[in-house]
Coordinates of C-alpha atoms and ligand atoms in Angstrom, one line a residue:
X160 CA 7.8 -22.5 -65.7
X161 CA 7.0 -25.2 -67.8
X162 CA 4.8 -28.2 -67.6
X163 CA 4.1 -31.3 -70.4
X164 CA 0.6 -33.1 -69.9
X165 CA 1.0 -36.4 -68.1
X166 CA -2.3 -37.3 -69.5
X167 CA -3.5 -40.1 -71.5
X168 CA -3.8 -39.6 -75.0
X169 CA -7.6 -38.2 -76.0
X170 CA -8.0 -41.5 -77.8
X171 CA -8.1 -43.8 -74.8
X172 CA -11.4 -42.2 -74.5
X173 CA -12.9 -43.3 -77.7
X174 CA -15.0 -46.1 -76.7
X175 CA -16.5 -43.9 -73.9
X176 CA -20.4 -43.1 -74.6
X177 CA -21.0 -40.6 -72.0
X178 CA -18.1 -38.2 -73.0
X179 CA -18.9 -35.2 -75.3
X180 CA -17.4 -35.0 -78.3
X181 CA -18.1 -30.9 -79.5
X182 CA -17.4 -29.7 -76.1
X183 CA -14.7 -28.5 -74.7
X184 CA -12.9 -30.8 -71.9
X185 CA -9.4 -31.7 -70.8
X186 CA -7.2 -34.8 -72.2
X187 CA -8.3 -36.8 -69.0
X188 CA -8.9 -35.9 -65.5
X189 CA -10.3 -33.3 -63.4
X190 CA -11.5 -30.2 -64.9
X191 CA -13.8 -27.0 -63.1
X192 CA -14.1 -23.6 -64.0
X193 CA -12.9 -21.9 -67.0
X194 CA -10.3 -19.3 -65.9
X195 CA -7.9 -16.2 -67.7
X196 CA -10.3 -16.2 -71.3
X197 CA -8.7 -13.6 -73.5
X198 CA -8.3 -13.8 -77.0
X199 CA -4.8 -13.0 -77.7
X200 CA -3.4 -12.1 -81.6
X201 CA -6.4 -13.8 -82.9
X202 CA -6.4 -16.9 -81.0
X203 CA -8.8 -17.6 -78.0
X204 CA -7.1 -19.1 -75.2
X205 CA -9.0 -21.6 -72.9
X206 CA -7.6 -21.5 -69.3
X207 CA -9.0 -24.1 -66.7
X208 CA -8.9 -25.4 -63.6
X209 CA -7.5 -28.6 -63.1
X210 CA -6.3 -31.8 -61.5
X211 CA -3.6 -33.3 -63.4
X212 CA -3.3 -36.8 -61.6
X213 CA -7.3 -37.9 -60.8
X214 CA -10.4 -37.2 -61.7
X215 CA -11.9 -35.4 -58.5
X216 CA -11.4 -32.3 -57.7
X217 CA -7.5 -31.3 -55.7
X218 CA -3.7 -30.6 -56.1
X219 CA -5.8 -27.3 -58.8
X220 CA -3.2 -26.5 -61.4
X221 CA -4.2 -24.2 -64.8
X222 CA -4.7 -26.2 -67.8
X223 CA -4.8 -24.6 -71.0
X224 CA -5.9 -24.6 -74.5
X225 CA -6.1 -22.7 -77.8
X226 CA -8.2 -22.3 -80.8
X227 CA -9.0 -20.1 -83.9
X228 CA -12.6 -20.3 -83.7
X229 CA -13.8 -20.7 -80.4
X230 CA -14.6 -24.6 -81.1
X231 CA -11.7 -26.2 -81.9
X232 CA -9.2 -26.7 -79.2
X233 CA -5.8 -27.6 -79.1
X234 CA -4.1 -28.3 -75.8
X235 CA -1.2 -26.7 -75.0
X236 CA 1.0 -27.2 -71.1
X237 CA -0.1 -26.9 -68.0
X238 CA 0.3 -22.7 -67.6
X239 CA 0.1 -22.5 -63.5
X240 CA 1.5 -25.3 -61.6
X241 CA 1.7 -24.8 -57.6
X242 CA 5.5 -23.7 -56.4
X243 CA 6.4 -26.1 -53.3
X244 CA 7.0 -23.3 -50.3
X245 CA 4.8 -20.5 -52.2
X246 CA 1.7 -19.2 -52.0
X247 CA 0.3 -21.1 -54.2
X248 CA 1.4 -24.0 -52.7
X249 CA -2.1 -25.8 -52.3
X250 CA -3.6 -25.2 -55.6
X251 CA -3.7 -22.6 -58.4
X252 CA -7.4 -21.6 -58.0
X253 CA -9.6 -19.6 -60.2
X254 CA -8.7 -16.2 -61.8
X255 CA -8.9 -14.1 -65.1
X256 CA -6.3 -12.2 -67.9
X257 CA -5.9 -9.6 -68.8
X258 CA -3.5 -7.6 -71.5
X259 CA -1.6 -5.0 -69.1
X260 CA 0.6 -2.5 -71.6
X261 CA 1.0 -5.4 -74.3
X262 CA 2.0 -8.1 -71.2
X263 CA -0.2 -11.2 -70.7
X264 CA -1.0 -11.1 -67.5
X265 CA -2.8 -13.6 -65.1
X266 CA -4.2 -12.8 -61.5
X267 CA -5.9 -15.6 -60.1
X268 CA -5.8 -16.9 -56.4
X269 CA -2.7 -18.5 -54.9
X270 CA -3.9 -21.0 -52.1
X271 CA -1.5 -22.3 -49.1
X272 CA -3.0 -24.8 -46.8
X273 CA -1.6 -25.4 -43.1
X274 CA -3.1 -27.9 -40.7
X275 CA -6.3 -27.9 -42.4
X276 CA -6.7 -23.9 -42.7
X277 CA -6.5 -22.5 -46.1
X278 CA -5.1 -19.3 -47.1
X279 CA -6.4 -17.5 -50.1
X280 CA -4.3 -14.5 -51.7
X281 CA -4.1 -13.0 -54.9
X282 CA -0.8 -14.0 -57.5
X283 CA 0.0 -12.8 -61.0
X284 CA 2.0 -14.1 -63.6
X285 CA 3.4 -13.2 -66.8
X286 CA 4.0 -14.6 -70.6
X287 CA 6.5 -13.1 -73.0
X288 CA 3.8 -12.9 -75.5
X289 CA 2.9 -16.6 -76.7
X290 CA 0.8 -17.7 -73.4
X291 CA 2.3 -21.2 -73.5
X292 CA 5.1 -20.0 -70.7
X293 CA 3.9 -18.1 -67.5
X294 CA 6.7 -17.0 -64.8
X295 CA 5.5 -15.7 -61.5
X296 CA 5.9 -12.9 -60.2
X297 CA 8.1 -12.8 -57.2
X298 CA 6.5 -10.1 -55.3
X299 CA 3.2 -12.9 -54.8
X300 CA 1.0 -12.6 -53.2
X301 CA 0.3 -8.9 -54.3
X302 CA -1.6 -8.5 -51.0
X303 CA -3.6 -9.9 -48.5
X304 CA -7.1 -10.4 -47.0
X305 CA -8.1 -6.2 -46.2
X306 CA -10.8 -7.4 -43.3
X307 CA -10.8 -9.7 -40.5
X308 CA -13.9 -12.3 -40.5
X309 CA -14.3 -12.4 -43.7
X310 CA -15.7 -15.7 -45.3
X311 CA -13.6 -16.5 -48.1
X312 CA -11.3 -14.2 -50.1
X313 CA -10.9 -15.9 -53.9
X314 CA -11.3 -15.6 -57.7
X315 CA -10.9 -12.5 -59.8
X316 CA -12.5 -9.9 -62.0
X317 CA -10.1 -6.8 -63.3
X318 CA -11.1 -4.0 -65.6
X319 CA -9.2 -1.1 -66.3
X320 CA -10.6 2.7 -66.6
X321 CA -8.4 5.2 -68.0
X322 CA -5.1 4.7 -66.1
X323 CA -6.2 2.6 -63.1
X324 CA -7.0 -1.1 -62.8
X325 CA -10.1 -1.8 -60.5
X326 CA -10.2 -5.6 -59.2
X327 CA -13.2 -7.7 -57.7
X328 CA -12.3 -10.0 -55.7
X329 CA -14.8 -12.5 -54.2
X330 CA -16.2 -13.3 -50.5
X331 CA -18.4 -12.7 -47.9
X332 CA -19.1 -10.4 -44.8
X333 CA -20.2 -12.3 -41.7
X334 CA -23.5 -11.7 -40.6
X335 CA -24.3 -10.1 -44.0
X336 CA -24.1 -12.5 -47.3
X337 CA -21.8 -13.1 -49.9
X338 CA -19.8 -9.7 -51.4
X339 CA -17.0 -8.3 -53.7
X340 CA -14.5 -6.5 -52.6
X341 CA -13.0 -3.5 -54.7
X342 CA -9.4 -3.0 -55.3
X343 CA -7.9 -0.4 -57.9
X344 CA -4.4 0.0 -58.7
X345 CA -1.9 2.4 -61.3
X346 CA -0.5 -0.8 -62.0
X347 CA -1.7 -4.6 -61.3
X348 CA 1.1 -4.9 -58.7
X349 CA 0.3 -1.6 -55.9
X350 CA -3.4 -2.6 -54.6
X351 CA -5.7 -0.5 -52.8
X352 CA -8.8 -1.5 -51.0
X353 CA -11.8 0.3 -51.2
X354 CA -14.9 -0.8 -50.1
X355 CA -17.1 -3.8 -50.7
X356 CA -19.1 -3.6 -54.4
X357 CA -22.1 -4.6 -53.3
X358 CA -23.0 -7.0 -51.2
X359 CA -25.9 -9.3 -50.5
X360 CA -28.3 -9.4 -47.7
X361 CA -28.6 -13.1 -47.0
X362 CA -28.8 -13.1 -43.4
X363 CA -31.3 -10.1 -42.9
X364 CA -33.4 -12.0 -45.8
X365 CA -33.2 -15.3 -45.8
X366 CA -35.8 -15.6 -49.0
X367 CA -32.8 -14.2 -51.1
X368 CA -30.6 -16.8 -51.6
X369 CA -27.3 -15.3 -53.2
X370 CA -25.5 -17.4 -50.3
X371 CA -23.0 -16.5 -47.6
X372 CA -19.9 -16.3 -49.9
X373 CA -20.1 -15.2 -53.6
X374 CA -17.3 -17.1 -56.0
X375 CA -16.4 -15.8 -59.7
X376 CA -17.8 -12.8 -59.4
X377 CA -17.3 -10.7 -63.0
X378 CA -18.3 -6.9 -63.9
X379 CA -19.8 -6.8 -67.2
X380 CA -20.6 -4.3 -68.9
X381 CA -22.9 -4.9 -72.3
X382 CA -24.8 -2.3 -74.3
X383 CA -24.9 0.2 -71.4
X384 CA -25.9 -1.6 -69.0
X385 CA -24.1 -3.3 -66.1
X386 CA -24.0 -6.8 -64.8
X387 CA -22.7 -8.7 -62.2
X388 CA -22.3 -12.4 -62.2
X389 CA -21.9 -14.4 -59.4
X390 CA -21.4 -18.3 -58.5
X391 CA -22.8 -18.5 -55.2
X392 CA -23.4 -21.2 -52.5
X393 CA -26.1 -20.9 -51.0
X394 CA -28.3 -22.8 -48.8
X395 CA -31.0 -24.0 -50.8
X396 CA -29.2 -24.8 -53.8
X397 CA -25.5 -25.7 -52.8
X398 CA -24.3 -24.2 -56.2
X399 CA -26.2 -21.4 -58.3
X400 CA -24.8 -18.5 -61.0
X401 CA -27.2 -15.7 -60.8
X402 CA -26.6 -12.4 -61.8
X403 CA -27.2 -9.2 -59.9
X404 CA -29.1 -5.9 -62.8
X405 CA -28.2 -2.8 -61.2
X406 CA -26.4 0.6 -61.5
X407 CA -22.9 1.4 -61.4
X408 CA -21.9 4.6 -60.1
X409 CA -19.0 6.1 -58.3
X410 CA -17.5 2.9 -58.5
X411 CA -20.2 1.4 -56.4
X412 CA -22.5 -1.3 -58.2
X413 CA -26.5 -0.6 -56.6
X414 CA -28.3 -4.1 -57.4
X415 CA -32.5 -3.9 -57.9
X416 CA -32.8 -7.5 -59.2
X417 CA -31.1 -11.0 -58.7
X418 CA -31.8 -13.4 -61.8
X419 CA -30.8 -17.2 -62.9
X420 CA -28.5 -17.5 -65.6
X421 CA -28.8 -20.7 -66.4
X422 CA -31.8 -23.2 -65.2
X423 CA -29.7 -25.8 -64.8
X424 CA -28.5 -24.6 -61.8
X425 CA -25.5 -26.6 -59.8
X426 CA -24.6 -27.9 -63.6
X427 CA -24.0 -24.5 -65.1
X428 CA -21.1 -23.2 -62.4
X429 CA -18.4 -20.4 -62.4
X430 CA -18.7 -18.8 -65.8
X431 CA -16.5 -16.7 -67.0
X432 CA -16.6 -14.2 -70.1
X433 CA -14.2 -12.3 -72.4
X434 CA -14.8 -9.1 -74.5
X435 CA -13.5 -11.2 -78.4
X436 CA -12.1 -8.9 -81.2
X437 CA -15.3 -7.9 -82.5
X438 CA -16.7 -7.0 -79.5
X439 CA -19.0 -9.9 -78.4
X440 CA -18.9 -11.0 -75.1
X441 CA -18.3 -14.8 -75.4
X442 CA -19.2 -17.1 -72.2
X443 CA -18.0 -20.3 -71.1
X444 CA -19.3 -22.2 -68.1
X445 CA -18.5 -25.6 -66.1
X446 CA -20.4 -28.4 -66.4
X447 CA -19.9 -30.7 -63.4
X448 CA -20.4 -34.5 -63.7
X449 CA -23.9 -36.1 -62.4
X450 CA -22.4 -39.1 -61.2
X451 CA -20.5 -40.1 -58.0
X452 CA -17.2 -39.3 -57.4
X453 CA -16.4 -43.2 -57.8
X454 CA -18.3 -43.3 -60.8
X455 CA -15.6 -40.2 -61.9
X456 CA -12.6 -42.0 -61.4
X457 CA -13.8 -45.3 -62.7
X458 CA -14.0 -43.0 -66.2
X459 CA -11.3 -41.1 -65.5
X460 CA -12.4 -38.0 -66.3
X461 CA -14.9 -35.5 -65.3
X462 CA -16.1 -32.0 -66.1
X463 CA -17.0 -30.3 -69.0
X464 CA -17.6 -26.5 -70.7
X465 CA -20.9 -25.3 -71.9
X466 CA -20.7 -24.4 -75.6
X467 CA -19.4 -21.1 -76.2
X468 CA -22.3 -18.7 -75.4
X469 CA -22.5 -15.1 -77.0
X470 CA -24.2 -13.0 -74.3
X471 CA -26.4 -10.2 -75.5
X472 CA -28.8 -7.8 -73.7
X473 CA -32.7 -8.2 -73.9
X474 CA -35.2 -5.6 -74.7
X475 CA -36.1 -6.0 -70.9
X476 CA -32.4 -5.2 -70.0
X477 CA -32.1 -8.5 -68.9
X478 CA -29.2 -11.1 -70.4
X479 CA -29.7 -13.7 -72.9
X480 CA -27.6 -16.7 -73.8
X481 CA -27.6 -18.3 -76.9
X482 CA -24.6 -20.3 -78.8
X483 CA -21.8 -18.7 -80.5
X484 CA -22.3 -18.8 -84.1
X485 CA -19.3 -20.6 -84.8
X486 CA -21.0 -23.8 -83.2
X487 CA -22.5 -24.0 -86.9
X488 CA -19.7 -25.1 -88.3
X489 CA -20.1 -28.3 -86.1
X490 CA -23.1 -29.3 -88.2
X491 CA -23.5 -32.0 -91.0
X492 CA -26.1 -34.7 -92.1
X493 CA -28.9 -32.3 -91.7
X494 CA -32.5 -33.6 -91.5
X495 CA -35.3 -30.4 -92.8
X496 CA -38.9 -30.3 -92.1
X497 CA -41.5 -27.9 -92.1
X498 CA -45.2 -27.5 -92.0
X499 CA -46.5 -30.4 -90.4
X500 CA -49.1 -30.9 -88.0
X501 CA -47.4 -32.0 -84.8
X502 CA -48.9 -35.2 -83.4
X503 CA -46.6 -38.0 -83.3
X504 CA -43.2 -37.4 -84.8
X505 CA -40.8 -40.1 -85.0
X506 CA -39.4 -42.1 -83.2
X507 CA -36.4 -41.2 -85.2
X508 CA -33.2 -43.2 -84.2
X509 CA -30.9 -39.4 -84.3
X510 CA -28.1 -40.7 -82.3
X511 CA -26.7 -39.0 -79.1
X512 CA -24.8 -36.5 -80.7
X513 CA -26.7 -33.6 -82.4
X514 CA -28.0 -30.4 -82.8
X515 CA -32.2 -29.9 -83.1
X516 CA -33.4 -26.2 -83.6
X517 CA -37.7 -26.6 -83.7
X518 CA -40.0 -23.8 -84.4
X519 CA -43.7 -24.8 -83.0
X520 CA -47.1 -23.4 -82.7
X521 CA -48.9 -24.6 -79.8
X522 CA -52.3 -24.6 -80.7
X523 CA -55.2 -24.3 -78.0
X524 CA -54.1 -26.2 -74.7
X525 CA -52.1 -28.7 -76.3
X526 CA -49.4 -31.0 -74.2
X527 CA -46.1 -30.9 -76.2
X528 CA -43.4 -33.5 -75.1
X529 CA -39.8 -34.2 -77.0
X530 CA -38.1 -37.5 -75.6
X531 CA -34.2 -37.6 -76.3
X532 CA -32.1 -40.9 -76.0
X533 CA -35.5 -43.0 -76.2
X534 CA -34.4 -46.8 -75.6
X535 CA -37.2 -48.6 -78.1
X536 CA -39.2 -49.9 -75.0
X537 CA -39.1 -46.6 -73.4
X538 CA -37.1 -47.9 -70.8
X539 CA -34.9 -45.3 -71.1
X540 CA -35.4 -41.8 -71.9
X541 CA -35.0 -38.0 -71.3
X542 CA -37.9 -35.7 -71.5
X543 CA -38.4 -32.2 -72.3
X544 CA -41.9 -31.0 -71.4
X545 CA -44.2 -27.6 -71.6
X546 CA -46.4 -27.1 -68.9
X547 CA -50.2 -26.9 -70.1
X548 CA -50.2 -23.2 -68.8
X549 CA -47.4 -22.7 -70.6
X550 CA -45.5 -21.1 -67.8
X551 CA -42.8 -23.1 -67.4
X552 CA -40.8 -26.4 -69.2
X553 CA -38.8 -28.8 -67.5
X554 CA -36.3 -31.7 -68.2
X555 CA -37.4 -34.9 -66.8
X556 CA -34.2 -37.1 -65.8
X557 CA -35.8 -39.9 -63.6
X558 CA -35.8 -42.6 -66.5
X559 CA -32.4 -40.6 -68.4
X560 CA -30.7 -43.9 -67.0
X561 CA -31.3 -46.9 -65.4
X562 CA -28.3 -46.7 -63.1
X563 CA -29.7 -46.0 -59.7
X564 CA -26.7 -43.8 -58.6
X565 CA -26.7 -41.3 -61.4
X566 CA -28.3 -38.1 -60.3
X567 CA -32.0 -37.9 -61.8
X568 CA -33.8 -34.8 -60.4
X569 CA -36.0 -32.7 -62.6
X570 CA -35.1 -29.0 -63.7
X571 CA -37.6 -26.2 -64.4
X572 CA -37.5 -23.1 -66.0
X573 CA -39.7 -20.4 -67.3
X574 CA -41.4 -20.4 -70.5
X575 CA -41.5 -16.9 -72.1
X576 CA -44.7 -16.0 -74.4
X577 CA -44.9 -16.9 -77.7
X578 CA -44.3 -19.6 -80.4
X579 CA -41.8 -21.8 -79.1
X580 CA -38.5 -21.5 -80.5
X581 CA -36.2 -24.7 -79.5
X582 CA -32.7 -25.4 -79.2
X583 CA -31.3 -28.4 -77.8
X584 CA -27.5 -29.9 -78.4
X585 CA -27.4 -33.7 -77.0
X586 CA -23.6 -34.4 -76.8
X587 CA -23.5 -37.8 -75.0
X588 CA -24.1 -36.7 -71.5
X589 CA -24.3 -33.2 -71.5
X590 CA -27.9 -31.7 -72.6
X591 CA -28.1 -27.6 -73.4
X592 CA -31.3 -26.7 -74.1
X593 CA -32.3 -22.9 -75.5
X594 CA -35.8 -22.1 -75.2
X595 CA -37.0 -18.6 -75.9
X596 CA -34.6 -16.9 -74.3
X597 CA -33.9 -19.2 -71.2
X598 CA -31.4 -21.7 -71.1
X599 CA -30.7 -24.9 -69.2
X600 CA -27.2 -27.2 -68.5
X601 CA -27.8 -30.6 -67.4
X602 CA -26.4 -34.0 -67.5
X603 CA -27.5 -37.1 -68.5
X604 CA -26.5 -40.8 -68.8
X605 CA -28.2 -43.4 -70.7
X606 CA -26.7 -47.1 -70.7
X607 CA -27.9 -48.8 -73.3
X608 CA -26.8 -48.6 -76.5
X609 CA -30.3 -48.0 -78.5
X610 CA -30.9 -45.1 -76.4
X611 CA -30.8 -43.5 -79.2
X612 CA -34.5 -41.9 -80.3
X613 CA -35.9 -39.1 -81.1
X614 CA -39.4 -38.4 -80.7
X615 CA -42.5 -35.5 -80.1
X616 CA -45.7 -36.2 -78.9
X617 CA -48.3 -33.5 -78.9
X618 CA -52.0 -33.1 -78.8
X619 CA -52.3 -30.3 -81.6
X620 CA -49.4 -28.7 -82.2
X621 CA -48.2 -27.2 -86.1
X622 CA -44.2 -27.9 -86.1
X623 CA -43.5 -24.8 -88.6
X624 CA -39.9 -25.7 -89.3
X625 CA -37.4 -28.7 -87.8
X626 CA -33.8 -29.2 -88.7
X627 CA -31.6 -31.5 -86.9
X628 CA -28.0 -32.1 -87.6
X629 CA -25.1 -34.1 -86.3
X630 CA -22.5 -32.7 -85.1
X631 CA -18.7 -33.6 -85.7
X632 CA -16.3 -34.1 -82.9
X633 CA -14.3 -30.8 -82.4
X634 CA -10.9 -33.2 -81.9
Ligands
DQQ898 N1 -13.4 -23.2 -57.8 C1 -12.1 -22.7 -57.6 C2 -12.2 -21.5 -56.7 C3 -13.6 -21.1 -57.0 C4 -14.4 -22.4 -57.1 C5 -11.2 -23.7 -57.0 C6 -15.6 -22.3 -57.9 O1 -11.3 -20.5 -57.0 O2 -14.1 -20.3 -55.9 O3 -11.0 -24.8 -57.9 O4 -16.0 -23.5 -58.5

């Protein structure tokens, strides 16, 4: 099956300031989670979901996309478009690949919808080896739902030991919480069920959040130790990734601690991760917009991927995030400077399109503040702040923009120890920020056009090194 992109040309974006420039997105339109990552012969391929006629979320089909380097795409066809009458005839939903005996091979949910029900079941498709042309196989679905009552059945996560395939598959048990279900196979096409992974206990502790239904789950295993990672909705927070530490044993996975992935909570959904050629595992996650559904369409695009993240393990067994290397290649004009005492620095008018990495003593009980996209007036500006107890930082949106109806709500997350070390990419309206060894996704979306300052303000801090770049657009 083949597809050619309906969408405008990339260029009849140019004038646009709130869309990134060294991140990945589609050509136009709709985009959500990042599915079927594998790096094939050398390449990386970039698998998506998306709508190839609006800007809002429906009609799901695969897009896809290729690069040598992890930060320079290419588009290539649609891959998975739904078959009228099949059952994926409501949407192409989120799944992974995998290489079965020299095949490329995706398995991702197949959705039908009747009278407002939808039915979930898992599909695979094939490629003759350059991933641009994927045929279905005919025998979809390769099974169905193993348990009545469950709440949802979607999204895949396959590893292989020895001989057999074992496949996650996520949902949720009524009256329990959010779960994976097991699946092994000789093959990818004869499924077994097992038993559920592991599953939450939402219901008979309503303090633990991991939600009623768990989406994207992924197995990963990193250093020895063993991780799951989950996109879950919950009730607090409609959309959170957390990740479950635990052992894995007899093909059970025992979870002792649930922890956030990403601070910036709903905007840092349904990551996915793939083991590269030299052995890193690489992480991309969706970035939804922070706008209104109207204010989507009006640009006609929306959605976005996270840099590529290498994910490591800490010396508290715990995961870290941090940006691929290959982001580094992105940077030019660089600004150095070291050795300063840290009062007042700037303003500096860096643009909205950079890269800052700060390392900073703060000294006694100092108040340290960076503002990014600054209007001169201060009308306009996004701040990052450490708490005088130096427990926690946070990203203050409510003066990001002055348009009422963009979403301005503050993010926290923890501060560890130390001296800080800072990271923070500002590409239009999508801010990542790195600080020691938490993260945080969130969107932003300035109006006016000298929104465009950099500045610190601190009561005694020593700023030991700064380097700020801009970065190029990856297109
Ligand atoms: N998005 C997909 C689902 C997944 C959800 C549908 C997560 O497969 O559960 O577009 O964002």
């Amino acid at each position: 099956m083949t597809n050619t992109l309906t969408s405008p040309d990339r260029q009849h974006f140019a004038a646009d300031p709130h869309r990134p420039q060294y991140h990945f997105l589609p050509p136009a339109n709709w985009m959500n989670d990042p599915n079927g990552l594998i790096q094939w012969n050398g390449q990386y391929h970039l698998f998506y979901q998306y709508n190839p006629a609006a800007a809002h979320w429906g009609d799901i089909h695969w897009g896809h996309a290729v690069s040598p380097d992890l930060v320079h795409w290419t588009d290539l066809p649609i891959a998975l478009a739904p078959t009228p009458g099949g059952p994926d005839s409501g949407g192409c939903w989120s799944g992974c690949a995998v290489n079965y005996n020299g095949i490329p091979t995706l398995i991702y949910t197949g959705v039908q919808a009747d009278a407002g029900q939808i039915t979930p079941t898992p599909c695979l498709a094939t490629s003759d080896g350059d991933l641009t042309v994927w045929r279905k196989y005919e025998g979809n679905p390769l099974f169905t739902a193993p348990l009545d009552n469950l709440v949802g059945f979607r999204d895949h996560s396959l590893w292989r030991e020895k001989d057999v395939w074992y496949h996650l598959i996520g949902s949720g048990l009524d009256g329990v919480g959010g779960t994976v279900l097991l699946f092994r196979s000789p093959d990818l096409y004869h499924w077994e069920y097992l038993y559920p992974f592991c599953a939450g206990d939402t219901y008979a502790s309503p303090t633990l959040s991991t939600g009623a239904m768990w989406e994207c789950p992924q197995f990963l295993s990193i250093a020895r130790h063993h991780f799951l990672v989950i996109s879950g909705m919950t009730r607090d927070a409609p959309l959170y990734t957390f990740y479950l530490t635990g052992t894995y044993r007899d093909h059970r996975f025992y979870p002792n601690g649930v922890h956030q992935l990403d601070w910036g909570s709903e905007y840092f959904y349904a990551p996915q991760a793939m083991l590269d050629d030299q052995g890193r595992t690489i992480m991309f996650g969706w970035v939804r917009e922070g706008r209104t559904v109207a204010a989507q369409d009006a640009a006609g695009w929306a959605g976005v991927m996270t840099l590529p993240r290498l994910v490591t393990v800490g010396e508290d067994g715990l995961l870290r995030l941090e940006p691929a290397p290959e982001v580094q290649t992105l940077r030019s004009d660089s600004i150095h400077l070291s050795n300063i005492e840290l009062t007042a620095l700037g303003p500096d008018p860096v643009g909205n399109c950079f890269e800052l990495l700060a390392d900073i003593d703060l000294l006694d009980s100092a108040d340290l503040e960076l503002d990014l996209c600054l209007s001169p007036d201060g009308q306009e500006r996004t701040r990052i702040v450490f708490s005088p107890t130096r427990t926690a930082w946070s990203v203050i949106r409510d003066q990001s923009s002055v348009d009422p109806t963009i979403e301005h709500a503050a993010q926290s997350a923890p501060l560890q120890p130390g001296p800080l070390h800072l990271h923070v990419f500002v590409d239009h309206s999508l801010l990542e920020v790195f600080v020691n060894g938490t993260c945080l996704t969130t969107r932003i979306y300035p109006t006016r056009p000298d929104s465009h300052i950099l500045q610190f303000n601190a009561a005694h801090a020593h700023l030991k090194s700064l380097d700020l770049w801009k970065m190029r657009s990856i297109w």
